[in-house]
Coordinates of C-alpha atoms in Angstrom, one line a residue:
X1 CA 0.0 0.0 0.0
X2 CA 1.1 3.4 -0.5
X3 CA 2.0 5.8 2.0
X4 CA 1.6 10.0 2.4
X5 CA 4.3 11.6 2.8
X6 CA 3.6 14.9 3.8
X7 CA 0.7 18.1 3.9
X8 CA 1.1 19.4 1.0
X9 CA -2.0 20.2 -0.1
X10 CA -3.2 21.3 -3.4
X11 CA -7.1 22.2 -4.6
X12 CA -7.7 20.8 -7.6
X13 CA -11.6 21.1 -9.5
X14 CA -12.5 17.7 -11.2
X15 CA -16.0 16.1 -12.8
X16 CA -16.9 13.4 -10.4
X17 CA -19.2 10.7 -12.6
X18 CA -20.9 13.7 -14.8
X19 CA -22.3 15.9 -12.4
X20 CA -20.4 16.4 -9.1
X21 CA -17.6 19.0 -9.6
X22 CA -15.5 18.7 -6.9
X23 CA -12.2 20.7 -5.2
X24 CA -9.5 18.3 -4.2
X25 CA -6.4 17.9 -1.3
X26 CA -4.2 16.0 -3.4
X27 CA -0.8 14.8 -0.7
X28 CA 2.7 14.2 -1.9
X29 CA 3.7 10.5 -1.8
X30 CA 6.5 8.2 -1.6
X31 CA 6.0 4.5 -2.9
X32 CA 5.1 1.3 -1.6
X33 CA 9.0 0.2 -0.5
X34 CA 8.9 4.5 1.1
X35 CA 12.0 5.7 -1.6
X36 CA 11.4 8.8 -2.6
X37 CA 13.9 8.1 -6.0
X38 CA 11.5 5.9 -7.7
X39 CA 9.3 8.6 -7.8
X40 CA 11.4 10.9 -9.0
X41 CA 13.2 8.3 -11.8
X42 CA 11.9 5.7 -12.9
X43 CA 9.4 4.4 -10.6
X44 CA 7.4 8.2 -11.9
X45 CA 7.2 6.7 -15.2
X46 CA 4.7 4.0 -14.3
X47 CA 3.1 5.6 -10.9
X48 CA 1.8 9.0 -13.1
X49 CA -1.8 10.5 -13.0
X50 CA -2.9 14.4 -14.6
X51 CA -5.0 16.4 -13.5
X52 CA -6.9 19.2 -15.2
X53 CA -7.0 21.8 -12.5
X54 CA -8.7 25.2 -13.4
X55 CA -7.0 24.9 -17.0
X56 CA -3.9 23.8 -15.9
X57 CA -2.8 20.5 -16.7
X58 CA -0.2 19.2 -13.6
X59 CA 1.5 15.5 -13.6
X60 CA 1.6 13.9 -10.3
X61 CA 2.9 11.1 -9.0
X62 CA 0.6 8.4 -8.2
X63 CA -2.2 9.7 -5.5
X64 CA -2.2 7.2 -2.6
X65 CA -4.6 9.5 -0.6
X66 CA -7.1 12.1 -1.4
X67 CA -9.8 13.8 0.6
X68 CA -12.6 15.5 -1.0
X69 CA -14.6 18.3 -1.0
X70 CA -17.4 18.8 -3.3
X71 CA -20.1 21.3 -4.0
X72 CA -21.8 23.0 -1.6
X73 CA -25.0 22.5 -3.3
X74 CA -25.4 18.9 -4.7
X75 CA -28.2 20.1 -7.0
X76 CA -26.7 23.8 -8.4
X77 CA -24.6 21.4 -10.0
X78 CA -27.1 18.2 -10.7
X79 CA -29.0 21.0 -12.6
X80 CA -26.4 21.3 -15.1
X81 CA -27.1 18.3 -16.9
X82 CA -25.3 18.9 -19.9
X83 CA -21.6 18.7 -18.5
X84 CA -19.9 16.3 -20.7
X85 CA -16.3 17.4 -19.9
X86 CA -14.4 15.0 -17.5
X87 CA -11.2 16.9 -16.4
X88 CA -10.3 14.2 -14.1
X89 CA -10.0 11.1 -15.2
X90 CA -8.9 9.7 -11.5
X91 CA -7.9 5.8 -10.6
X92 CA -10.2 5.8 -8.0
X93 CA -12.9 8.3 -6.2
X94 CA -11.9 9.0 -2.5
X95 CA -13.9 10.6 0.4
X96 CA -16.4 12.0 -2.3
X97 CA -18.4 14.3 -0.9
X98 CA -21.4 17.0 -2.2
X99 CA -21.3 20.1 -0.5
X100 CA -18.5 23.3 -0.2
X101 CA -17.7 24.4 -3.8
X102 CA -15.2 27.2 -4.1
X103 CA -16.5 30.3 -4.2
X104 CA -16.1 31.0 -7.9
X105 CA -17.5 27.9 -8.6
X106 CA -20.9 28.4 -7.2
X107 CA -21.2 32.0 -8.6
X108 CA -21.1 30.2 -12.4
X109 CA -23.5 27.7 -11.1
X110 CA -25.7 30.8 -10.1
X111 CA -25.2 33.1 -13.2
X112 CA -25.9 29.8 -15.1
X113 CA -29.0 29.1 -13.6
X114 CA -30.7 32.1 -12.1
X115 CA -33.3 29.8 -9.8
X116 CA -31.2 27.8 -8.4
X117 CA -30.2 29.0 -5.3
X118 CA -33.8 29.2 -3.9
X119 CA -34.2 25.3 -4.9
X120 CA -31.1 25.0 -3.3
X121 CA -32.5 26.8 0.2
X122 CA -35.7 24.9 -0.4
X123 CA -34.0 21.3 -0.5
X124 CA -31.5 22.1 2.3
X125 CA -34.5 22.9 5.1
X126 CA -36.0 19.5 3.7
X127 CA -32.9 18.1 4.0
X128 CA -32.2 19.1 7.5
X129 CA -35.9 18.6 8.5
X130 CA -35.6 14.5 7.4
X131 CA -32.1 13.9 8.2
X132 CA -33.5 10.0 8.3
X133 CA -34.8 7.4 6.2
X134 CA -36.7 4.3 7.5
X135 CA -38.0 1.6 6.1
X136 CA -41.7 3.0 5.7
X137 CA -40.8 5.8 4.1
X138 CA -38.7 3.9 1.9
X139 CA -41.7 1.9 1.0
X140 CA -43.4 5.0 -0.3
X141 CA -40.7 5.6 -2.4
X142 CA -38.3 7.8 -0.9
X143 CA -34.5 7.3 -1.9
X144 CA -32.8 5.3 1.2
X145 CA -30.2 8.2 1.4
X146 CA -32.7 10.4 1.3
X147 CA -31.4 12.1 -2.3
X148 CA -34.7 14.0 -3.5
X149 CA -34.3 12.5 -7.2
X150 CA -38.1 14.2 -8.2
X151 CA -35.8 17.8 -7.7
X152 CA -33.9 17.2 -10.2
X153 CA -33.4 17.4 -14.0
X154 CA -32.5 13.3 -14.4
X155 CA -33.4 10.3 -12.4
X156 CA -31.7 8.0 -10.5
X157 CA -30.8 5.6 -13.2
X158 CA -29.8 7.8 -15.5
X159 CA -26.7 8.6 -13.2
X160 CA -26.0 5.3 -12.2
X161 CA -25.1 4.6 -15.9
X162 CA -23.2 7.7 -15.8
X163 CA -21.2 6.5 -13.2
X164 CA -20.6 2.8 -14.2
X165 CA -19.3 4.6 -17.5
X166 CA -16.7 6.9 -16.1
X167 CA -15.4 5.4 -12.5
X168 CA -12.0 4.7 -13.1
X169 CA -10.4 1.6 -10.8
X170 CA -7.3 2.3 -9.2
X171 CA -5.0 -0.6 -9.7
X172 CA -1.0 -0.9 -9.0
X173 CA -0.3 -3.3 -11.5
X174 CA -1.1 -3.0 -15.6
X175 CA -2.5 -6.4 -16.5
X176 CA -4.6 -7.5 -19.1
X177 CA -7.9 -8.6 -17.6
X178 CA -9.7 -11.2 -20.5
X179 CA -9.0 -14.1 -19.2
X180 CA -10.0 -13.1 -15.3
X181 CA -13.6 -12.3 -16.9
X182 CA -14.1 -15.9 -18.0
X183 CA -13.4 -17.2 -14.7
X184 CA -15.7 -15.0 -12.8
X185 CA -19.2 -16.3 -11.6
X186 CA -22.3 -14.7 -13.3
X187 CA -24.4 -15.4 -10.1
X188 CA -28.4 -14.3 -10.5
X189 CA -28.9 -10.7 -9.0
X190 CA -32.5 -10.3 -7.3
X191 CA -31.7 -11.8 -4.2
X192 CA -33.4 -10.1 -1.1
X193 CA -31.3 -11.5 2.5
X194 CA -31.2 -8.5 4.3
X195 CA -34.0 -5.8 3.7
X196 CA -33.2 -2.0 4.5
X197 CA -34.2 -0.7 7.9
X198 CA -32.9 2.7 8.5
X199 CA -30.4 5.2 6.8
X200 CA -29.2 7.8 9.6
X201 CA -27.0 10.9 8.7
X202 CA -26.9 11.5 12.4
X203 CA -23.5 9.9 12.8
X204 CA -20.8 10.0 9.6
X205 CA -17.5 8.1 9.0
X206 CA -14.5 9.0 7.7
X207 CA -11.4 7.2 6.3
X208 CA -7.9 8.3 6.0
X209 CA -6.7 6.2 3.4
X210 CA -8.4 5.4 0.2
X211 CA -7.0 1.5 0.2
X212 CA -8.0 1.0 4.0
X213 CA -12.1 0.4 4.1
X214 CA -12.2 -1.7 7.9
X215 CA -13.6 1.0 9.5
X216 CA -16.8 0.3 10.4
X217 CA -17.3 -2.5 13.5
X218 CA -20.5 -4.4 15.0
X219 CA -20.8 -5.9 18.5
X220 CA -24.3 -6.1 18.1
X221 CA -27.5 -5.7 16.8
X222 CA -27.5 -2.1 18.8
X223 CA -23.9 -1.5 19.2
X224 CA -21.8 0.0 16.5
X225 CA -18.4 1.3 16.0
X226 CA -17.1 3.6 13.7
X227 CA -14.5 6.5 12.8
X228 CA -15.1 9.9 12.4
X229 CA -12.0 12.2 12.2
X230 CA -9.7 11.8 14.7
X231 CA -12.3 9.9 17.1
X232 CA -14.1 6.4 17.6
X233 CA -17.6 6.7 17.6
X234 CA -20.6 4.6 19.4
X235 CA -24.2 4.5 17.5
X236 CA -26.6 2.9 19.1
X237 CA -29.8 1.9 16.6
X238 CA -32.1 1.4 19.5
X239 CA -31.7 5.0 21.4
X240 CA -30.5 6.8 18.1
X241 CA -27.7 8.6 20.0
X242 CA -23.7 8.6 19.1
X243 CA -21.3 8.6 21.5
X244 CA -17.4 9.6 21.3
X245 CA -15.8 6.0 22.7
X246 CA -12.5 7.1 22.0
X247 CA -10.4 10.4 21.0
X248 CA -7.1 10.6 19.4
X249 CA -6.6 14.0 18.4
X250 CA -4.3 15.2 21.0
X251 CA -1.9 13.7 22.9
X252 CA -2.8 9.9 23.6
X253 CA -1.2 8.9 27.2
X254 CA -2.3 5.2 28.6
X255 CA -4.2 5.6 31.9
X256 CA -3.4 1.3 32.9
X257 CA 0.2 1.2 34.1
X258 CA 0.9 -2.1 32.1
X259 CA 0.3 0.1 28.8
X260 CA 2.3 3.3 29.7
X261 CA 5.6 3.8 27.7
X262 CA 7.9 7.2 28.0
X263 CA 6.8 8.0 24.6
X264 CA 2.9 9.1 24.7
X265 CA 1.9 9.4 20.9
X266 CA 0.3 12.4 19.4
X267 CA -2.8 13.4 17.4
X268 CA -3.5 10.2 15.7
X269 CA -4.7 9.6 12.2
X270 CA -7.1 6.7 12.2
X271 CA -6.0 4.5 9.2
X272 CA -7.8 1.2 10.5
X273 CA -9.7 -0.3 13.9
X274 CA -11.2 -3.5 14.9
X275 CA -13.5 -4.1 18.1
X276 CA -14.4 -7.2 19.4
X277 CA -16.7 -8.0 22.6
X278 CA -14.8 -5.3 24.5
X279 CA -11.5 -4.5 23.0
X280 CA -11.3 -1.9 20.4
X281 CA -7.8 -1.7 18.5
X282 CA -7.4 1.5 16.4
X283 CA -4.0 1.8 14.1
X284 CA -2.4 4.9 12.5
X285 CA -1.1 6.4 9.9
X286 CA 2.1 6.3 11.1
X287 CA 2.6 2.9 12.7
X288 CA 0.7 3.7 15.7
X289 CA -1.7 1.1 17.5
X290 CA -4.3 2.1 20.6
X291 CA -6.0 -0.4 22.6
X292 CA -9.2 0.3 24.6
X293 CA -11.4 -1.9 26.7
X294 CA -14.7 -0.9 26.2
X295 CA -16.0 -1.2 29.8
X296 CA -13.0 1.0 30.8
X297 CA -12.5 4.4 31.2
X298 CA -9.5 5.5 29.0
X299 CA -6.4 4.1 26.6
X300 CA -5.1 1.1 28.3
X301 CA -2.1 1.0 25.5
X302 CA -0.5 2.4 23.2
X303 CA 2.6 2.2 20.9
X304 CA 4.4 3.1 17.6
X305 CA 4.7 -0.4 16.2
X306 CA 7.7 0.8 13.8
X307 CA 9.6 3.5 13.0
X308 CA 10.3 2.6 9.8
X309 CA 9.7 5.0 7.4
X310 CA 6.5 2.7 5.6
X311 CA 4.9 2.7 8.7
X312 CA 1.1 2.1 8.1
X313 CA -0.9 0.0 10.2
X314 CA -2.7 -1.1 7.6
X315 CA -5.0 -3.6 9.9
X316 CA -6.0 -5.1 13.0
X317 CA -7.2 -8.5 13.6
X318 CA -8.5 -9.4 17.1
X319 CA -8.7 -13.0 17.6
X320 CA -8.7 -15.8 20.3
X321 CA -6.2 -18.6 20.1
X322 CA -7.5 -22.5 21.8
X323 CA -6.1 -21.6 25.2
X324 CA -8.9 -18.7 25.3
X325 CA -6.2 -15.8 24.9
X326 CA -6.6 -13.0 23.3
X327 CA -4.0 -11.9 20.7
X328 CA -4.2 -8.5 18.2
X329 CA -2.4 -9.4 14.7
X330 CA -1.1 -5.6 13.1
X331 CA -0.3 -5.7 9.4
X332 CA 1.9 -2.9 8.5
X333 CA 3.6 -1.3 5.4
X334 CA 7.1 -2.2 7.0
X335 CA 6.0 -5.7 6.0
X336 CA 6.1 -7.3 9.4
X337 CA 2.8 -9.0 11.1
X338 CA 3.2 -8.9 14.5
X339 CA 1.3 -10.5 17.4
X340 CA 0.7 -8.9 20.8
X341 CA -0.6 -10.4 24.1
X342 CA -3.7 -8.6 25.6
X343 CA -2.6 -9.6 28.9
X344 CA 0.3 -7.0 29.1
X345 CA 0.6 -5.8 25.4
X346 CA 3.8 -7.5 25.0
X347 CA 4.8 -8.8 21.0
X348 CA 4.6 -12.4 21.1
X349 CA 6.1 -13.2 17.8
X350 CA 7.1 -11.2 14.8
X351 CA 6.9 -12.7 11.1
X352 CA 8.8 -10.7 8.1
X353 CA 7.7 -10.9 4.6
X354 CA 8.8 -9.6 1.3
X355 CA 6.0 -7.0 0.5
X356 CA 4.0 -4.9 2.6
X357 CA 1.5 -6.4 4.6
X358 CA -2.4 -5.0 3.7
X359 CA -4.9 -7.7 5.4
X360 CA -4.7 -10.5 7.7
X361 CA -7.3 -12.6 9.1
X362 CA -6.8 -16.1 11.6
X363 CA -8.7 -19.1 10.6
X364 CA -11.7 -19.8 13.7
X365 CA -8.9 -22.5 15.1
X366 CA -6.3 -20.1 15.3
X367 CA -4.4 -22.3 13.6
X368 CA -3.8 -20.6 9.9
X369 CA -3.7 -16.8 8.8
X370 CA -4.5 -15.7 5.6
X371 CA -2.0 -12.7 4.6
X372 CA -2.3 -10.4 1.8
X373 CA -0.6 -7.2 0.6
X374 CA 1.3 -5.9 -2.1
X375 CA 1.4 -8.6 -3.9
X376 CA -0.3 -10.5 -6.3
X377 CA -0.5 -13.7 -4.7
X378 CA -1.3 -14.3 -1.2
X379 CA 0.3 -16.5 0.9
X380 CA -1.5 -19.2 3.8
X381 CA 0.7 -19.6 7.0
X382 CA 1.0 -20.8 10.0
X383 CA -0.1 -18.3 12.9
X384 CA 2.4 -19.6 15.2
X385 CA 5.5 -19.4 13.1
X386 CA 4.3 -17.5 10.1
X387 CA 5.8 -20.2 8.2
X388 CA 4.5 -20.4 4.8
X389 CA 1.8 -23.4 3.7
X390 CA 0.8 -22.4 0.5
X391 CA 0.5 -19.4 -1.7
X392 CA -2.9 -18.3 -3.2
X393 CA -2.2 -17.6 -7.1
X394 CA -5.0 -16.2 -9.1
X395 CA -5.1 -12.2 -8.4
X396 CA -3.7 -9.7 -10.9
X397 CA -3.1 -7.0 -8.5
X398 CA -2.7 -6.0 -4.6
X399 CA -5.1 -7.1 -2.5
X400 CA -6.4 -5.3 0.4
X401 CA -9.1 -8.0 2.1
X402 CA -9.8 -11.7 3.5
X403 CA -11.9 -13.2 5.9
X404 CA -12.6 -16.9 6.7
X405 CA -15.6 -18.8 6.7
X406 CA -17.1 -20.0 10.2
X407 CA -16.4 -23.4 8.6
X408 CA -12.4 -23.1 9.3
X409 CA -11.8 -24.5 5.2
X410 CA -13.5 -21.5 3.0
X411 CA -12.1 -18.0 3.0
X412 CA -12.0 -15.1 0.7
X413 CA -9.4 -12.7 -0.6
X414 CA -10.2 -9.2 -1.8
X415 CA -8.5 -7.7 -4.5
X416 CA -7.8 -4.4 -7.0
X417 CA -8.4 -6.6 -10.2
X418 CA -11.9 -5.7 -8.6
X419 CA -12.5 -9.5 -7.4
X420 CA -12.9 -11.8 -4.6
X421 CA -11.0 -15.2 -4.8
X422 CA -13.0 -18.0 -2.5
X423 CA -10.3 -21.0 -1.7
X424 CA -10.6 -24.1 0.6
X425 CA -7.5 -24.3 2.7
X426 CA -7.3 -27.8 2.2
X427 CA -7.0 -27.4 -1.9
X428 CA -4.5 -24.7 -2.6
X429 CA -4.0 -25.1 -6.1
X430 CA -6.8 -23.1 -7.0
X431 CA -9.4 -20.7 -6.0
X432 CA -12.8 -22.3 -6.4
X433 CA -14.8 -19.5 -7.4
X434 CA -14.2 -16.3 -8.1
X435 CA -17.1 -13.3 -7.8
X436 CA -16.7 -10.1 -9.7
X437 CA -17.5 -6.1 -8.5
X438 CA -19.1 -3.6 -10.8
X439 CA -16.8 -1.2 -11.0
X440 CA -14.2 -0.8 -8.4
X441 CA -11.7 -3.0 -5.8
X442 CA -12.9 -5.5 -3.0
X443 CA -12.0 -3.6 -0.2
X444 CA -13.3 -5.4 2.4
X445 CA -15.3 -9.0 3.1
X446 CA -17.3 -10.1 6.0
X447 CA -18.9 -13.3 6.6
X448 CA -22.1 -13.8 8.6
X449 CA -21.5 -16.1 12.1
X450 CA -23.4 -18.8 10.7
X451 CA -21.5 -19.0 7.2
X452 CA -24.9 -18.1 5.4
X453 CA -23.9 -14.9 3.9
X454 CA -20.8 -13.5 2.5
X455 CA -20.4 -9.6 1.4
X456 CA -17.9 -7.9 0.0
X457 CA -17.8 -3.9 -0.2
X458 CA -16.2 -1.8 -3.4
X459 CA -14.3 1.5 -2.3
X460 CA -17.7 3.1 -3.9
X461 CA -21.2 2.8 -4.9
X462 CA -22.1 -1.0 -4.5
X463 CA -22.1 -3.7 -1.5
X464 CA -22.6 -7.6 -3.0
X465 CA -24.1 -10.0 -0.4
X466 CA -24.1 -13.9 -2.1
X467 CA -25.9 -16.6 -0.2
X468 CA -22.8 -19.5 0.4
X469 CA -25.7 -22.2 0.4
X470 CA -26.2 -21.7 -3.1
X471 CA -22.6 -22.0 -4.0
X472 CA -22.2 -18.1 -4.4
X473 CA -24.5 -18.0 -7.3
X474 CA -27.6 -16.0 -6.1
X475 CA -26.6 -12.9 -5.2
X476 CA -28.1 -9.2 -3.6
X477 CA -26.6 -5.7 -4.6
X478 CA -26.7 -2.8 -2.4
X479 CA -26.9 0.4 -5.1
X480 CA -26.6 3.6 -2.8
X481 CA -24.0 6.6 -4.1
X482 CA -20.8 7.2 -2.2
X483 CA -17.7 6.1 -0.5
X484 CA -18.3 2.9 1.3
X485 CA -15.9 3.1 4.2
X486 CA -16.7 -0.1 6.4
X487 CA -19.2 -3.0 6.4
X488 CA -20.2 -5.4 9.5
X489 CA -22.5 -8.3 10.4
X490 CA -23.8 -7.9 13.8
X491 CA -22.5 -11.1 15.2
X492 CA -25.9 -12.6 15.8
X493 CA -26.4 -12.1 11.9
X494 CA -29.5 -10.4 12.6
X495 CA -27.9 -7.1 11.2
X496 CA -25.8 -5.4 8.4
X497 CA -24.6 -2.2 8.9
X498 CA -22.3 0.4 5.8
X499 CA -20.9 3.5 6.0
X500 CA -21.1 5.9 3.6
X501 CA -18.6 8.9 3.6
X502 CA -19.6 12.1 2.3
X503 CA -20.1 15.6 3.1
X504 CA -23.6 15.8 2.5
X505 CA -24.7 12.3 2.2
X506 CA -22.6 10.6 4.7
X507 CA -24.9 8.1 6.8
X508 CA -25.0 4.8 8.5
X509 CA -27.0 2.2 6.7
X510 CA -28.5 -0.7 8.6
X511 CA -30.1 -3.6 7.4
X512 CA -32.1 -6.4 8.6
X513 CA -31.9 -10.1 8.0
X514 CA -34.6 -11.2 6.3
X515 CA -36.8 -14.0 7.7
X516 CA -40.0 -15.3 6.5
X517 CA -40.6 -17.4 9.6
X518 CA -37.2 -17.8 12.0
X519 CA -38.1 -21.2 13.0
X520 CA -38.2 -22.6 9.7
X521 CA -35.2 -20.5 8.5
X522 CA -33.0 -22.8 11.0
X523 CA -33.8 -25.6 8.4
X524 CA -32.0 -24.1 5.7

């Protein structure tokens, strides 16, 4: 994965799908190996985007972080409807949002369309009078983000072809993808396992990095964990409240003596987090890791894990080995996994690798871990030793997610050739099915507890769910418009939760497992 190097910050306007023109904090960057020469030699030659800013064509090297702004009116611009003129033609859309144009820019929009701004006034008091959607409203036909399509000048699925026309994926590595279309499932769409409940724009995530989507955690049914800035936050579905759980924007000092260390961290930028039962393990942008028990007031650890100059913590894993211990696995762009002890926060065992690590996830036994990065094979080891026992061959790019069936033998990988790989641990040769996204990366896969249900998130736009009892061949697709910065299963399966980041738009989706009759849905 790649990593920011510094602030720099640049605004830049680009067309996001055909309607959105958005401003843009581009960040310098520095490769995946962190040296800076490659970027400036040879390595620029490959890792090259350009942007169209105000006129002004500028060559960059390849963007591993952007965070957007967009208009501050979502339909002044909408209303256009005749922009045909792309001036970005970006590898990926991050952190798109659809308010705060520049200045300049909305005074066009107003010149160009006289009325606008009192439909604009009009739809923002609506907006802020229904900040909610639920499931009866959504009945009667009101979009589940609560976008008021009847405003404007085009409908709903008139943009969605826009956008599957002009999203552009991000991948690392050029490769020619005709034969990966003939191996990928063409499961039946239509399915209907989890129905929507409730979209709530009272609590919004954000992500730091455009790679990193595992930001977005269920304990239950009615506890959720997500990020927002430089905080953790707590929504509740059954008292509609948030609640800050854990803040990292100033200094960050252990209140447990087991934890303390003579170097408190600083403001912390959340790249990543995991939270299980009561532990919640947030790592940053800069190698940092903070643990928190959830029943406990304060940090009770907290650490640089490298300071090597690629020093992501790319993710978390929180898992229990056979003894009942619990262990925290940290991938990180210095291409070590390491394992800490949540007795005393002590690494138990470091494994090296020859890429950097993106994903890891321990099989239910505790006995394998799947381990991905940037690389296009993926490797099965041993959790004990890290030693290798098989590689996964099949993906044409970096991969950036995994997760294990309940089962212990089926898992998943997630990749930027925009697929998901299913494999059986006990057949390595081969993956044994391989499910395609519509237009953009698997970012991140969850399975239900059961097994039932696997979904897999793309950086934008769409959320697959495929039913595992039908050998991944009936499928349901999630359409909403956005960033999609975390999925979770609530661990009773009862639930699905996605976050959506953006300015205007940014919400919490939740739906519900569908169940003709529970008793007879055991039988299945």
């Amino acid at each position: 994965m790649e990593e920011a190097l510094g602030e720099e910050e640049e605004r830049a306007s680009f067309s996001f799908g055909f309607v959105f023109s958005l401003p843009v904090r581009i960040l310098g960057v520095k490769n995946t190996k962190g040296r800076r020469a490659e970027l400036e030699g040879r390595g620029a030659e490959k890792n090259t985007e350009f942007l169209v800013c105000r006129g002004r064509a500028r060559e960059r090297g390849t963007l591993n972080r952007r965070e957007g702004w967009s208009p501050r009116s979502l339909f002044s611009i909408m209303e256009q409807d005749g922009n045909d003129v792309y001036d970005y033609m970006v590898e990926e859309y991050d952190a798109v949002d659809f308010d705060d144009v520049e200045e300049d820019m909305l005074q066009a929009a107003r010149v160009r369309v006289s009325l606008e701004s009192d439909l604009d006034d009009d739809l923002d008091n609506e907006l802020s009078n229904s900040s909610d959607t639920t499931a009866a409203e959504a009945r009667r036909g009101k979009d589940i983000q609560g976008i008021p399509w009847s405003r404007l000048q085009f409908t709903r699925e008139r943009y969605r072809d826009q956008r599957l026309q002009q999203y552009k994926n991000y991948e690392n590595l050029n490769q020619p993808h005709d034969d990966l279309e003939k191996e990928c499932k063409t499961p039946s769409k239509g399915g209907k396992f989890y129905e929507f409940r409730n979209n709530t724009r009272s609590v919004k995530s954000t992500y730091v990095h455009f790679q990193l989507r595992n930001l977005v955690w269920a304990t239950s049914k009615h506890d959720v964990y997500l990020m927002h800035d430089f905080a953790v936050m707590h929504w509740s579905p059954l008292t509609r409240r948030s609640t800050e759980v854990l803040n990292v924007r100033g200094q960050v000092i252990p209140t447990s003596e087991v934890g303390r260390n003579p170097w408190p961290l600083g403001r912390v930028q959340i790249s990543t987090m995991c939270v299980k039962k009561n532990l919640l393990v947030a790592g940053g942008f800069q190698g940092e890791m903070v643990c928190k028990f959830l029943d406990r007031p304060g940090v009770a650890f907290c650490c640089k894990i490298t300071h090597d100059d690629n020093a992501i913590t790319n993710a978390i894993e929180i898992y229990e080995r056979a003894s009942g211990a619990t262990r925290i696995m940290s991938s990180n762009n210095d291409a070590v996994v390491r394992v800490f002890d949540c007795e005393n926060f002590a690494v138990i065992s470091k494994f090296d690798f020859n890429w950097p690590v993106n994903h890891t996830s321990v099989s239910p036994d505790g006995k394998q871990v799947i381990v991905v990065g940037d690389n296009a094979d993926g490797i099965l080891a041993d959790s004990q030793t890290g030693k290798t026992i098989g590689k996964l061959i099949g993906h044409l790019d970096y991969s950036f997610a995994s997760a294990w069936h309940p089962d212990g033998h089926v898992f998943a990988t997630g990749n930027q050739d925009t697929t998901c790989r299913l494999w059986d641990a006990r057949m390595l040769g081969k993956s044994f099915a391989v499910l395609k996204g519509r237009i953009g990366a698997i970012r991140s896969i969850r399975f239900t507890a059961d097994g039932r249900f696997m979904a897999m998130a793309e950086p934008a736009d769409f959320v697959h769910i495929f039913d595992s009892k039908q050998d991944y061949n009936h499928c349901q697709e999630i359409d909403i418009f956005g960033e999609v910065a975390g999925i979770s299963f609530s661990p009773d399966t009862e639930a699905l939760f996605v976050a959506v980041t953006d300015r205007t738009y940014g919400s919490l989706l939740e739906f519900n497992r569908s169940r003709v009759n529970p008793y007879l849905d055991s039988f299945l």
